Short mmCIF file of N, CA and C in Angstrom, two decimals:
data_model
loop_
_atom_site.label_atom_id
_atom_site.label_comp_id
_atom_site.label_asym_id
_atom_site.label_seq_id
_atom_site.Cartn_x
_atom_site.Cartn_y
_atom_site.Cartn_z
N MET W 239 121.58 44.02 66.25
CA MET W 239 121.74 44.15 67.69
C MET W 239 122.29 42.83 68.22
N ASP W 240 123.34 42.91 69.03
CA ASP W 240 123.90 41.71 69.65
C ASP W 240 123.23 41.51 71.01
N PHE W 241 122.65 40.33 71.20
CA PHE W 241 121.93 40.05 72.43
C PHE W 241 122.78 39.26 73.41
N ARG W 242 122.58 39.57 74.69
CA ARG W 242 123.27 38.85 75.77
C ARG W 242 122.38 37.71 76.25
N LYS W 243 122.99 36.66 76.73
CA LYS W 243 122.23 35.48 77.15
C LYS W 243 121.60 35.63 78.53
N HIS W 244 122.17 36.48 79.38
CA HIS W 244 121.71 36.54 80.77
C HIS W 244 120.45 37.39 80.98
N GLN W 245 119.94 38.03 79.94
CA GLN W 245 118.76 38.90 80.07
C GLN W 245 117.81 38.62 78.92
N PRO W 246 116.50 38.57 79.19
CA PRO W 246 115.55 38.34 78.10
C PRO W 246 115.70 39.38 76.99
N ILE W 247 115.52 38.95 75.75
CA ILE W 247 115.69 39.82 74.59
C ILE W 247 114.74 41.02 74.66
N TYR W 248 113.49 40.78 75.09
CA TYR W 248 112.55 41.90 75.13
C TYR W 248 113.02 42.99 76.08
N MET W 249 113.71 42.61 77.18
CA MET W 249 114.22 43.61 78.11
C MET W 249 115.45 44.31 77.54
N GLN W 250 116.24 43.61 76.75
CA GLN W 250 117.39 44.25 76.12
C GLN W 250 116.94 45.31 75.12
N ILE W 251 115.85 45.03 74.42
CA ILE W 251 115.30 46.03 73.49
C ILE W 251 114.78 47.23 74.28
N ALA W 252 114.11 46.96 75.39
CA ALA W 252 113.62 48.05 76.25
C ALA W 252 114.78 48.89 76.77
N GLU W 253 115.89 48.23 77.14
CA GLU W 253 117.07 48.96 77.65
C GLU W 253 117.60 49.95 76.63
N VAL W 254 117.57 49.59 75.36
CA VAL W 254 118.04 50.49 74.30
C VAL W 254 117.16 51.75 74.27
N LEU W 255 115.85 51.56 74.33
CA LEU W 255 114.95 52.71 74.31
C LEU W 255 115.12 53.55 75.58
N LEU W 256 115.26 52.89 76.73
CA LEU W 256 115.45 53.63 77.98
C LEU W 256 116.73 54.46 77.93
N GLU W 257 117.78 53.90 77.34
CA GLU W 257 119.03 54.65 77.20
C GLU W 257 118.83 55.84 76.26
N ASP W 258 118.08 55.65 75.18
CA ASP W 258 117.80 56.75 74.27
C ASP W 258 117.03 57.87 74.99
N ILE W 259 116.13 57.49 75.87
CA ILE W 259 115.38 58.49 76.64
C ILE W 259 116.32 59.25 77.57
N LEU W 260 117.18 58.53 78.30
CA LEU W 260 118.10 59.18 79.24
C LEU W 260 119.11 60.07 78.53
N LYS W 261 119.49 59.70 77.32
CA LYS W 261 120.44 60.52 76.55
C LYS W 261 119.71 61.59 75.74
N LYS W 262 118.39 61.65 75.91
CA LYS W 262 117.53 62.64 75.26
C LYS W 262 117.59 62.58 73.73
N ARG W 263 117.80 61.37 73.23
CA ARG W 263 117.70 61.16 71.77
C ARG W 263 116.24 61.16 71.34
N VAL W 264 115.37 60.79 72.29
CA VAL W 264 113.92 60.87 72.09
C VAL W 264 113.34 61.56 73.33
N VAL W 265 112.25 62.30 73.13
CA VAL W 265 111.64 63.06 74.22
C VAL W 265 110.14 62.83 74.25
N ASP W 266 109.51 63.29 75.33
CA ASP W 266 108.07 63.13 75.50
C ASP W 266 107.32 63.49 74.22
N GLY W 267 106.39 62.63 73.84
CA GLY W 267 105.57 62.88 72.67
C GLY W 267 106.13 62.35 71.37
N ASP W 268 107.42 62.00 71.36
CA ASP W 268 108.02 61.46 70.14
C ASP W 268 107.40 60.11 69.79
N ARG W 269 107.24 59.89 68.51
CA ARG W 269 106.78 58.59 68.02
C ARG W 269 107.98 57.66 67.99
N ILE W 270 107.77 56.42 68.40
CA ILE W 270 108.83 55.41 68.31
C ILE W 270 108.45 54.44 67.20
N PRO W 271 109.41 53.65 66.73
CA PRO W 271 109.09 52.72 65.62
C PRO W 271 107.93 51.78 65.95
N SER W 272 107.18 51.42 64.92
CA SER W 272 106.10 50.45 65.10
C SER W 272 106.72 49.11 65.51
N VAL W 273 105.87 48.21 65.95
CA VAL W 273 106.33 46.87 66.32
C VAL W 273 107.06 46.22 65.14
N ARG W 274 106.46 46.31 63.99
CA ARG W 274 107.06 45.70 62.79
C ARG W 274 108.38 46.37 62.42
N GLU W 275 108.42 47.70 62.47
CA GLU W 275 109.66 48.43 62.15
C GLU W 275 110.78 48.04 63.11
N MET W 276 110.45 48.01 64.40
CA MET W 276 111.47 47.67 65.40
C MET W 276 111.93 46.23 65.22
N ALA W 277 110.99 45.33 64.97
CA ALA W 277 111.35 43.92 64.78
C ALA W 277 112.30 43.75 63.60
N THR W 278 112.05 44.48 62.54
CA THR W 278 112.93 44.43 61.37
C THR W 278 114.30 45.00 61.70
N THR W 279 114.31 46.12 62.40
CA THR W 279 115.57 46.79 62.74
C THR W 279 116.46 45.91 63.61
N VAL W 280 115.88 45.30 64.64
CA VAL W 280 116.70 44.50 65.57
C VAL W 280 116.71 43.02 65.23
N GLN W 281 116.00 42.66 64.16
CA GLN W 281 115.97 41.29 63.64
C GLN W 281 115.48 40.27 64.67
N VAL W 282 114.28 40.55 65.20
CA VAL W 282 113.63 39.61 66.10
C VAL W 282 112.19 39.43 65.66
N ASN W 283 111.52 38.47 66.25
CA ASN W 283 110.12 38.22 65.99
C ASN W 283 109.29 39.41 66.49
N PRO W 284 108.28 39.84 65.74
CA PRO W 284 107.43 40.95 66.21
C PRO W 284 106.80 40.71 67.58
N ASN W 285 106.55 39.45 67.93
CA ASN W 285 105.99 39.15 69.25
C ASN W 285 106.94 39.57 70.38
N THR W 286 108.24 39.48 70.12
CA THR W 286 109.23 39.91 71.11
C THR W 286 109.14 41.42 71.31
N VAL W 287 109.04 42.15 70.23
CA VAL W 287 108.91 43.61 70.33
C VAL W 287 107.58 43.97 70.99
N GLN W 288 106.53 43.24 70.67
CA GLN W 288 105.23 43.50 71.30
C GLN W 288 105.34 43.34 72.82
N ARG W 289 106.09 42.33 73.25
CA ARG W 289 106.30 42.13 74.69
C ARG W 289 107.08 43.31 75.29
N THR W 290 108.08 43.80 74.56
CA THR W 290 108.84 44.98 74.99
C THR W 290 107.90 46.16 75.16
N TYR W 291 107.09 46.41 74.15
CA TYR W 291 106.21 47.57 74.18
C TYR W 291 105.15 47.42 75.27
N GLN W 292 104.71 46.21 75.52
CA GLN W 292 103.74 46.00 76.60
C GLN W 292 104.37 46.35 77.95
N TRP W 293 105.61 45.91 78.16
CA TRP W 293 106.31 46.24 79.41
C TRP W 293 106.47 47.76 79.54
N LEU W 294 106.87 48.42 78.44
CA LEU W 294 107.04 49.88 78.47
C LEU W 294 105.71 50.59 78.72
N GLN W 295 104.61 50.05 78.21
CA GLN W 295 103.30 50.62 78.51
C GLN W 295 102.93 50.41 79.97
N ASP W 296 103.21 49.22 80.49
CA ASP W 296 102.93 48.93 81.90
C ASP W 296 103.69 49.88 82.82
N GLU W 297 104.90 50.27 82.40
CA GLU W 297 105.73 51.19 83.18
C GLU W 297 105.40 52.66 82.89
N GLU W 298 104.42 52.88 82.02
CA GLU W 298 103.97 54.22 81.62
C GLU W 298 105.09 55.05 80.99
N ILE W 299 105.91 54.37 80.18
CA ILE W 299 106.97 55.03 79.42
C ILE W 299 106.44 55.38 78.02
N ILE W 300 105.63 54.49 77.46
CA ILE W 300 105.04 54.73 76.15
C ILE W 300 103.54 54.49 76.22
N PHE W 301 102.84 55.01 75.20
CA PHE W 301 101.42 54.73 75.06
C PHE W 301 101.12 54.54 73.58
N GLN W 302 100.00 53.91 73.30
CA GLN W 302 99.63 53.62 71.92
C GLN W 302 98.42 54.45 71.52
N LYS W 303 98.51 55.04 70.33
CA LYS W 303 97.35 55.66 69.69
C LYS W 303 96.93 54.70 68.60
N ARG W 304 95.79 54.09 68.77
CA ARG W 304 95.33 53.07 67.81
C ARG W 304 95.37 53.59 66.39
N GLY W 305 95.98 52.79 65.53
CA GLY W 305 96.04 53.13 64.12
C GLY W 305 97.10 54.17 63.77
N ILE W 306 97.74 54.74 64.80
CA ILE W 306 98.74 55.78 64.54
C ILE W 306 100.13 55.31 64.95
N GLY W 307 100.27 54.72 66.14
CA GLY W 307 101.56 54.23 66.57
C GLY W 307 101.79 54.38 68.06
N PHE W 308 103.04 54.20 68.44
CA PHE W 308 103.46 54.30 69.84
C PHE W 308 104.23 55.60 70.05
N PHE W 309 104.00 56.21 71.21
CA PHE W 309 104.61 57.49 71.54
C PHE W 309 105.11 57.48 72.97
N LEU W 310 106.10 58.34 73.25
CA LEU W 310 106.59 58.48 74.62
C LEU W 310 105.58 59.26 75.46
N CYS W 311 105.34 58.77 76.65
CA CYS W 311 104.44 59.44 77.58
C CYS W 311 105.08 60.72 78.13
N GLU W 312 104.24 61.57 78.70
CA GLU W 312 104.78 62.71 79.42
C GLU W 312 105.58 62.19 80.61
N GLN W 313 106.64 62.88 80.93
CA GLN W 313 107.54 62.53 82.02
C GLN W 313 108.23 61.18 81.81
N SER W 314 108.40 60.79 80.55
CA SER W 314 109.09 59.53 80.27
C SER W 314 110.53 59.57 80.80
N PHE W 315 111.17 60.74 80.74
CA PHE W 315 112.54 60.86 81.24
C PHE W 315 112.57 60.59 82.74
N GLU W 316 111.69 61.23 83.49
CA GLU W 316 111.67 61.08 84.95
C GLU W 316 111.35 59.63 85.35
N LYS W 317 110.40 59.02 84.66
CA LYS W 317 110.02 57.64 84.95
C LYS W 317 111.17 56.68 84.63
N THR W 318 111.84 56.93 83.51
CA THR W 318 112.98 56.10 83.12
C THR W 318 114.11 56.26 84.12
N LEU W 319 114.38 57.49 84.52
CA LEU W 319 115.43 57.75 85.50
C LEU W 319 115.15 56.99 86.80
N GLN W 320 113.91 56.98 87.24
CA GLN W 320 113.56 56.27 88.48
C GLN W 320 113.73 54.76 88.31
N ILE W 321 113.32 54.23 87.16
CA ILE W 321 113.49 52.80 86.88
C ILE W 321 114.96 52.43 86.94
N LYS W 322 115.80 53.22 86.27
CA LYS W 322 117.24 52.92 86.19
C LYS W 322 117.92 53.11 87.56
N LYS W 323 117.50 54.11 88.33
CA LYS W 323 118.06 54.28 89.68
C LYS W 323 117.72 53.07 90.55
N ASN W 324 116.46 52.65 90.51
CA ASN W 324 116.05 51.49 91.30
C ASN W 324 116.83 50.24 90.90
N GLU W 325 117.02 50.07 89.60
CA GLU W 325 117.79 48.93 89.09
C GLU W 325 119.23 48.99 89.59
N PHE W 326 119.83 50.17 89.54
CA PHE W 326 121.21 50.35 90.00
C PHE W 326 121.34 50.02 91.49
N VAL W 327 120.43 50.55 92.29
CA VAL W 327 120.48 50.32 93.74
C VAL W 327 120.24 48.85 94.06
N ARG W 328 119.37 48.20 93.32
CA ARG W 328 119.03 46.80 93.57
C ARG W 328 120.08 45.83 93.03
N GLU W 329 120.68 46.13 91.86
CA GLU W 329 121.51 45.14 91.19
C GLU W 329 123.00 45.46 91.17
N VAL W 330 123.37 46.71 91.05
CA VAL W 330 124.78 47.07 90.87
C VAL W 330 125.44 47.49 92.18
N LEU W 331 124.79 48.37 92.90
CA LEU W 331 125.39 48.95 94.11
C LEU W 331 125.77 47.91 95.17
N PRO W 332 124.92 46.94 95.48
CA PRO W 332 125.31 45.96 96.50
C PRO W 332 126.62 45.23 96.17
N GLU W 333 126.80 44.84 94.91
CA GLU W 333 128.04 44.16 94.52
C GLU W 333 129.22 45.11 94.58
N THR W 334 129.02 46.35 94.19
CA THR W 334 130.09 47.34 94.26
C THR W 334 130.53 47.55 95.70
N ILE W 335 129.58 47.70 96.60
CA ILE W 335 129.89 47.89 98.02
C ILE W 335 130.59 46.66 98.59
N ARG W 336 130.12 45.48 98.21
CA ARG W 336 130.75 44.24 98.68
C ARG W 336 132.22 44.20 98.26
N GLN W 337 132.50 44.55 97.01
CA GLN W 337 133.87 44.55 96.52
C GLN W 337 134.72 45.62 97.20
N MET W 338 134.14 46.78 97.45
CA MET W 338 134.88 47.84 98.14
C MET W 338 135.28 47.39 99.54
N LYS W 339 134.36 46.73 100.23
CA LYS W 339 134.67 46.23 101.57
C LYS W 339 135.77 45.17 101.50
N MET W 340 135.67 44.28 100.53
CA MET W 340 136.65 43.22 100.36
C MET W 340 138.04 43.80 100.10
N LEU W 341 138.08 44.91 99.35
CA LEU W 341 139.35 45.55 99.01
C LEU W 341 139.81 46.54 100.07
N GLY W 342 139.01 46.74 101.09
CA GLY W 342 139.40 47.64 102.17
C GLY W 342 139.31 49.11 101.79
N ILE W 343 138.48 49.44 100.83
CA ILE W 343 138.31 50.84 100.44
C ILE W 343 137.41 51.52 101.47
N THR W 344 137.95 52.55 102.11
CA THR W 344 137.19 53.26 103.14
C THR W 344 136.20 54.23 102.51
N GLU W 345 135.29 54.70 103.34
CA GLU W 345 134.31 55.68 102.86
C GLU W 345 135.00 56.95 102.37
N ALA W 346 136.03 57.38 103.10
CA ALA W 346 136.78 58.57 102.69
C ALA W 346 137.47 58.34 101.34
N GLU W 347 138.05 57.16 101.16
CA GLU W 347 138.69 56.85 99.87
C GLU W 347 137.66 56.82 98.75
N TRP W 348 136.50 56.24 99.06
CA TRP W 348 135.44 56.17 98.06
C TRP W 348 134.99 57.57 97.65
N GLN W 349 134.81 58.45 98.64
CA GLN W 349 134.38 59.82 98.33
C GLN W 349 135.42 60.54 97.47
N ALA W 350 136.69 60.32 97.78
CA ALA W 350 137.76 60.94 96.98
C ALA W 350 137.75 60.37 95.55
N LEU W 351 137.58 59.06 95.43
CA LEU W 351 137.51 58.44 94.11
C LEU W 351 136.31 58.95 93.33
N TYR W 352 135.18 59.03 94.00
CA TYR W 352 133.96 59.51 93.36
C TYR W 352 134.16 60.94 92.85
N SER W 353 134.75 61.79 93.68
CA SER W 353 134.99 63.18 93.28
C SER W 353 135.94 63.26 92.09
N SER W 354 137.00 62.47 92.10
CA SER W 354 137.96 62.53 90.99
C SER W 354 137.37 61.98 89.70
N ILE W 355 136.52 60.98 89.78
CA ILE W 355 135.92 60.38 88.59
C ILE W 355 134.81 61.26 88.02
N SER W 356 134.03 61.88 88.90
CA SER W 356 132.87 62.64 88.42
C SER W 356 133.23 64.05 87.94
N ASN W 357 134.45 64.46 88.14
CA ASN W 357 134.85 65.81 87.67
C ASN W 357 135.50 65.77 86.33
#
């Protein structure tokens, strides 16, 4: 896994799992790799993966069954979708709107662009 410098590694690992959830590669109740398995796969310290899994537990995306492993919670898709929507509105949309205003893109032009891109 290639890591970016502008975001903590543990969050980049979480982003991969969140993307897998949104693409339905994994679904509610699925077991995810153990801390050690994930650390080996992405070549990081197990403590980094543990931090990832703790964040995902705090967000109620995964839960742990002691001695068995980590699993996706019920409604993990809905919770992930809400997390990603909030992130988009907070981090991406303001800059996009700022650039549209700077470029003089009107609301009508934006709606036409949105329609042509989303079809």
